Amino acid sequence: MLGLPRIRRFLRMLALVAALTPAAHGQSSTAPPMPPEVRRALDAPYLTDDERADLAVFHGLDRPSDRNSPARIAAAAIIRGDYGHAIFDDAQAPIEDRAEARLRRGELRACCDLLVSVSTIRARRIRAEALLRLGDVTAAHDVVESIAEALDSQQLDDVARFTEAVRATTLRLTDDPARDYQRIIDRLDFAHQQMDRLHWPAYLVEAEVLFGKHQVEAATEALHGALSRNPRLMDAWYLLGRIAVDQYDVQRVARIASAMRSIEPNSPQIGLLEAEMLLRQDDPAVARDALAPVLARFPTHRGALALHAACDALSFDWDGTDAALARFDKLSPTSAQAYYVVGRHLADARQYAAAARYLDEAIARRPNWPDPQVVQGLMAMQSGQDDAALASLQRIREIDPFDRRVANSLHLIETLTNYETAQSEHFIVRYQPGVDGILAQEMLSPLEEIHDDVCSAMQHEPSRKTLIELMPDREWFAVRVTGMPGLHTIAACTGPVIAMQTPRRGPRSDGPYDWMRVLRHEYTHTVTLSQTANRIPHWLTEGLAVHMESAPRGSDAAHLLTHAHRTGTLFTLDEMNEAFIHPRRATDRAQAYAQAQWTIQYVIEAFGQEAVIALLDAHHDGLHTRDAAPAALGISQEELATRFQAWAAMRVKEWGMAPQPSLRELTIEHMRVSEQYREQYVRRREVQLDVAGRRLMRDITSTNRPDKDYLRRPLPPMDLSGIDFDDAVYAAWLDRYPDHPDALAHLARKAASKPGPLDDAAVELLRRLADARSVDPFPHQRLAEHHLALGQYAHAIEHLAYLDARAVYRTTYGEHLVRCHRKLGDLTQAQTQAERLVRIDPFNAGLRELAAAVALQAGDDQRALHHVEALIRIEPDRARHEKRLKALQARLAASTDDEDE
């Protein structure tokens, strides 16, 4: 019997679960902890009921019973972002709140009309903001100046009026960004640190100012200060979401949007935030859907209208874009907002020429507004227009010396003007003066080989030379790519510019790597971006880039793909695109790279190389992922996924990663029939049923899905940890299934567990494992060690070559290969391998000496001379390098004399 009491308990649990009502969904993201002073203030015994209700509304802790007056209803609605609430049509509501709601809805004229005879600081600030959005900059600034004069001349001891006055002066930053910036920050700090530590509006305004200067860490800290004092503050949630959008953090944006919905589902900021993220993901159609409810309720909302125009632009509907901008201009003549938003999103999509058109117009309309100029300057950097970037960034720094991204980028571009260059027919390599020049010169010939291979495969050649920039360390590299430090990779392509860390050792660098393989990857990006007018989706450009590395698939990638196939977690094309931008799990990005290349491999095998070109052409013509497959391959995206799954199953089996029967099946079968393990099988089966029951209870009480969906679920897999059969069991399995890779792996690892030379039986098991599971490096590692220990160099080479071909960052296997080839007298292969070593680790003096020695041995004196000259630059204080140089020069001179005779 299989534990009858456990089974009965499991069935009772099912009955209980079926009777439970699903719990409501909770907020998916939470505010920071609230300071205890807030609760103490609310609980103060001296407060009247009205005072306590006002305080609860102010701190977002109000209950329906607290919202018992027009003023409190209106204040709570403003805080929650419910700008369409009926209270704002009620004359009994405060006029400033009614005007603020109209401002947030985009009803700017009505907002101004409502405040004609109201002169409070808040009313004037709202009116100035409305005038600015209407495009009437002069009138807006006149209003702000009147508030600034009051702020400078009066002692405003009320924190609310003081903060409103400071907030009004921040409007001047858009056209005079350096004016009073530090004074504004100091005043806001004074407001929330000296005047009232619980006054969240001061934190919010501070965050808005810091966000505008790309001071993300400080802005985030200020937002946490605001939200800890008012967890329902929609403006703060929205700004946190914008920071996440700028960081391409798709999942965090989704969590923040969910939190915003739990506060107020009708807030327009939810649609704005989701549309921003969708546009960053290059999905304008769905972004348009996100904006639809916002524009249905608030048809003149300027932010939504500007984003809607960006949707048209990213759909490459230029007539639609211009028509949308014309409609915006009717509402806000001379406003630069929509042109900037369109230009910014086009720049993010690397549509540089189109972006320039709209950014130029935004700058012409508001010459001192730094935001479009920042985008323009960074865009020039990314497209390799250094002179334009330098001029633009210098101009912006004069306007706004406080923008951190501008400061970082300008420092970089000014430094780059002092870099040296090496050129070939299709490339310019820019490098820091000094030892990096060795690598720059060595790159030129391989780069031309890469150009020929990639351009031949893609049937396209970029129209201009590609600029390769060797950044001396990881921080310089990150600033070069994003304008901010903290990017964790070794190379990146922004179109006609490829930035890469110099492969060197040291605390500020990520170490040596096979730059030729990396540049095959990055140059494929350059070519395909050019080929598609920068309209290629992530999955396709990364899949092609990995494919063009022309390297065998590594063990980690094979295991990731096998696991995804086995568990049904292979990505769709859309999911792959998202995984590149921001992965949900630690393995998502690695899986996306591996699966993208796998998909390309399938497309080429099933449809031919011409299908790849057809996909690229489809994206060039403006088709998005969901439409490109039918246009290029003649099948739907769903059919492509179905066929790919079947093909993938065959590949996994070929790798030896899906044996039949599986190791799990063999293990469970043996436990059932073996007297020794039968009791363990029964106990683990009971645990399996128990786990299934608890999972059902958890799932059904936290979702709204019907119970029947859960009853159809398969049981969770039985826990087989700790099960360790005797070798005889595996040997018996191997007798039944002679090529079973799991049985072979177990026996081979046991037989090869001792260091040193192996016996014949262990060698045979390892060879059989290498054949049965082609993606497993272990048998090759152990056989290479075995043959090297015995001096069997010819046998070792096969296994060392397997390992070296999969090594991007290591030279160990290559060094052994050089040794083996030299021992066998194959100096041609020895020299080829030595050159690969110095390519991976170009500033390693020991490898340079090895390469020079092999070149001399092979009779290639010129190449030996090159390496010795490089050694002099790498280790200028080593006298022996000068001696070798003189000896080589003398040898070459003697050789030349002999030839002359």
PDB file of C-alpha atoms in Angstrom, residues 34 36-48 51-62 66 198:
ATOM      1  CA  MET A  34       6.450  54.687   7.192  1.00  0.00           C
ATOM      2  CA  PRO A  36       6.717  56.146  13.290  1.00  0.00           C
ATOM      3  CA  GLU A  37       6.246  59.917  13.600  1.00  0.00           C
ATOM      4  CA  VAL A  38       3.384  59.737  11.088  1.00  0.00           C
ATOM      5  CA  ARG A  39       1.424  57.272  13.175  1.00  0.00           C
ATOM      6  CA  ARG A  40       2.179  59.215  16.344  1.00  0.00           C
ATOM      7  CA  ALA A  41       0.907  62.402  14.699  1.00  0.00           C
ATOM      8  CA  LEU A  42      -2.333  60.695  13.667  1.00  0.00           C
ATOM      9  CA  ASP A  43      -2.808  59.260  17.155  1.00  0.00           C
ATOM     10  CA  ALA A  44      -2.165  62.558  18.945  1.00  0.00           C
ATOM     11  CA  PRO A  45      -4.928  62.970  21.567  1.00  0.00           C
ATOM     12  CA  TYR A  46      -5.287  66.720  21.044  1.00  0.00           C
ATOM     13  CA  LEU A  47      -6.424  66.408  17.399  1.00  0.00           C
ATOM     14  CA  THR A  48     -10.023  67.086  16.518  1.00  0.00           C
ATOM     15  CA  GLU A  51      -7.794  67.564  11.960  1.00  0.00           C
ATOM     16  CA  ARG A  52      -7.208  63.819  12.176  1.00  0.00           C
ATOM     17  CA  ALA A  53      -9.130  63.245   8.922  1.00  0.00           C
ATOM     18  CA  ASP A  54      -7.121  65.983   7.169  1.00  0.00           C
ATOM     19  CA  LEU A  55      -3.880  64.397   8.339  1.00  0.00           C
ATOM     20  CA  ALA A  56      -4.984  60.922   7.261  1.00  0.00           C
ATOM     21  CA  VAL A  57      -5.804  62.194   3.770  1.00  0.00           C
ATOM     22  CA  PHE A  58      -2.500  64.060   3.548  1.00  0.00           C
ATOM     23  CA  HIS A  59      -0.505  60.949   4.392  1.00  0.00           C
ATOM     24  CA  GLY A  60      -2.566  58.601   2.193  1.00  0.00           C
ATOM     25  CA  LEU A  61      -3.881  56.672   5.180  1.00  0.00           C
ATOM     26  CA  ASP A  62      -7.483  57.791   4.835  1.00  0.00           C
ATOM     27  CA  ASP A  66     -12.270  60.278   6.441  1.00  0.00           C
ATOM     28  CA  LEU A 198       6.834  64.615   7.410  1.00  0.00           C
TER      29      LEU A 198
END
